[in-house]
């Protein structure tokens, strides 16, 4: 005992600090006596992308159990010692009690009782002092077993490399474990030990891969003592649950443990190989911990033939893998388009997602959606893929379990009898991970899906730009619902088409998938397979929520990381936002900040009358614009002039033409006002304008000004440029308004007071509207300017009945607040008011001095 103590002191005195990755001063210069045979499995006979191992192939593999189940892997290095990873045993900086752990040795399948297996209690867990977290390195642990393992054909130690041992880059090594077979996808029963061949990557090559932004736009700095193994293209890797397990390489007929499974970014992702703790630098530390045990671990010298021919680490080239999915030479010629032919029905379209699997709507296979049995005529099913001489045969149909009742899950996977060779065509489409965030403005296209018919018109019609989640959700979602922030799967994806709906071309019964492009790579972003009137589909179900199901079934569909991270001004908004309440007729008055695609006022219309004057109109329903009568009809004239209406121009910077919408006015409707010429006119448009961020109806309010609203007059400073400007106003009480303009104003008139200095922000000639933003965030139209006035407005509230009857789907919000327009017979004015003569500011001053006011 005292001898051991002395030895320990000597070691401390001469050994380098643990974790300083140098050759240990303890490494014997001469061959040590080898009393333990290591790294030689009995001659016989997951790991991501791996396969079942044969019993006895990896006799040093240990399963470390905690709370009754497998948590981590380990390797037997001596009868009483198991090597593993520190992070398996350290939670929140504290080492878990050894007594809670047990080591299971010599197991192959973990299905069923392990009584017969070789189980050992853990007596001690040792972790380097400098271990803090996986990314900081030193992720190594030693477990001392309470009693030595019985060595036999299925329980044998692995060899450890000395500090001077060098493993050649590119060497094919093997990782083993019972970990997940894909991200979030546990190894299925019977839990057979998985093995995967991984290539050692040089430090420079690995750092080069990790320096390229990957998932979540992250990069990573590797540290000395870390080692990478895997492939730039990913697909084969260790995963959750493999940690602590060995990465072994064969040299001179023995297996040496080069690494300990430590961490990675996701599993099997492109340019993100697994990171291992290099074992060689820990020779001194290991020797120190196990000193005195007999027999201890074996550190055989590296066989000379393995030492020669090591490539120079410096001239390693940096091979970055590009996506293998989602490439096409020409948009529209989709190399993943799969035509599924089932006897007795029309062909159905799906998409190739891997070498062996096709994704298609489950509705292509009615009758098989909710049955567990395979279709009896499966032998006759065929899948035609681009550039394949013959149609493929089908081995299996796997419908989504919710396919029969949930439209968003109307999906099925078809396995081909034989995998196809991937090339330019066929080539699989890329699938998004659940956390994928397709940026607003992403370029997308429609592609055939299910029993889709060819699109009418030119293929350019299929181009679309993605709307922001906020718009999509608030236009088509549920009222008051909160919009998931970026990184959470969206509930819907909305394309905004480049061109307006073509007259006469009907898109009825067309089912589509939505492909969106990032950095030239196409992702299957959404599906839509029920008809939406006679229109192109406006809302798609996002596919990303199905990524885990698809990879679980296919084990190898091409899920690809997000490639575009240019968030733009929208990007900072990572909070969940709530949509303003909708009306019975859907979304109205939405105007998110910051403005999208440059549109500031999506309901502001330019009304061009007879080619001679232009005034402001407001979109109040998909086919109707409200304007001031004096603008659209000249006094005395009885003929309806030629009027054109433009939408999507209400921004500081003009939108691309493709987002502008123009319509002809086919009729002008006026309310019946006895004797008086009504100030408001409704213009009927030649066809509806589908709601979009560039053209969306405003909300209307029946009860005057909604409580707590802030109000603005919206007009043009320069009628030539027509750049909208908003001037802040407050709406005067009816009494004040009446008293100011005593006897002069018709009922239904509103008076406003401009905020300091805002009075002449916009021109009266544009007949500017008066808008208020409610506390709920919706914008409402309150009135339109009365001819030649800046302060007087014809209120829309009193015309609710006329507007509702004429328009049919006018977006009136529920009443709140109180009317601010003049009603007949309000008479009590302070005596001096008349003398204030039309100057609201002077009148207000007077009123503040007179204590009898309240309307
Ligand atoms: N940290 C994981 C575990 O505790 C191992 C992850 C390995 N990941 C990878 N992509 N190689 O099991």
PDB file of C-alpha atoms and ligand atoms in Angstrom, residues 72 87 237-243 261-268 274-275, ligand 1:
ATOM      1  CA  UNK A  72     -23.900   4.858 -22.448  1.00  0.00           C
ATOM      2  CA  UNK A  87     -20.305  13.371 -19.848  1.00  0.00           C
ATOM      3  CA  UNK A 237     -22.228   8.140 -37.594  1.00  0.00           C
ATOM      4  CA  UNK A 238     -22.615   7.417 -33.911  1.00  0.00           C
ATOM      5  CA  UNK A 239     -25.602   8.960 -32.152  1.00  0.00           C
ATOM      6  CA  UNK A 240     -27.270   9.489 -28.774  1.00  0.00           C
ATOM      7  CA  UNK A 241     -26.627   6.453 -26.568  1.00  0.00           C
ATOM      8  CA  UNK A 242     -23.355   5.480 -28.239  1.00  0.00           C
ATOM      9  CA  UNK A 243     -21.364   7.863 -26.058  1.00  0.00           C
ATOM     10  CA  UNK A 261     -17.667   8.474 -28.675  1.00  0.00           C
ATOM     11  CA  UNK A 262     -18.197  11.981 -27.351  1.00  0.00           C
ATOM     12  CA  UNK A 263     -20.483  14.256 -29.330  1.00  0.00           C
ATOM     13  CA  UNK A 264     -21.638  15.549 -32.696  1.00  0.00           C
ATOM     14  CA  UNK A 265     -24.097  17.993 -34.232  1.00  0.00           C
ATOM     15  CA  UNK A 266     -27.201  15.984 -34.845  1.00  0.00           C
ATOM     16  CA  UNK A 267     -26.338  12.551 -36.183  1.00  0.00           C
ATOM     17  CA  UNK A 268     -25.127  11.666 -39.650  1.00  0.00           C
ATOM     18  CA  UNK A 274     -18.775  12.508 -35.066  1.00  0.00           C
ATOM     19  CA  UNK A 275     -16.314  13.856 -32.517  1.00  0.00           C
TER      20      UNK A 275
HETATM   21  N1  LIG B   1     -23.379  12.616 -26.837  1.00  0.00           N
HETATM   22  C1  LIG B   1     -23.968  11.464 -27.379  1.00  0.00           C
HETATM   23  C2  LIG B   1     -24.322  10.455 -26.275  1.00  0.00           C
HETATM   24  O1  LIG B   1     -24.389  10.862 -25.137  1.00  0.00           O
HETATM   25  C3  LIG B   1     -23.181  10.885 -28.493  1.00  0.00           C
HETATM   26  C4  LIG B   1     -23.404  11.672 -29.704  1.00  0.00           C
HETATM   27  C5  LIG B   1     -22.585  11.282 -30.848  1.00  0.00           C
HETATM   28  N2  LIG B   1     -23.105  12.028 -31.909  1.00  0.00           N
HETATM   29  C6  LIG B   1     -22.650  12.061 -33.131  1.00  0.00           C
HETATM   30  N3  LIG B   1     -23.263  12.726 -34.043  1.00  0.00           N
HETATM   31  N4  LIG B   1     -21.579  11.392 -33.440  1.00  0.00           N
HETATM   32  O2  LIG B   1     -24.650   9.347 -26.524  1.00  0.00           O
END
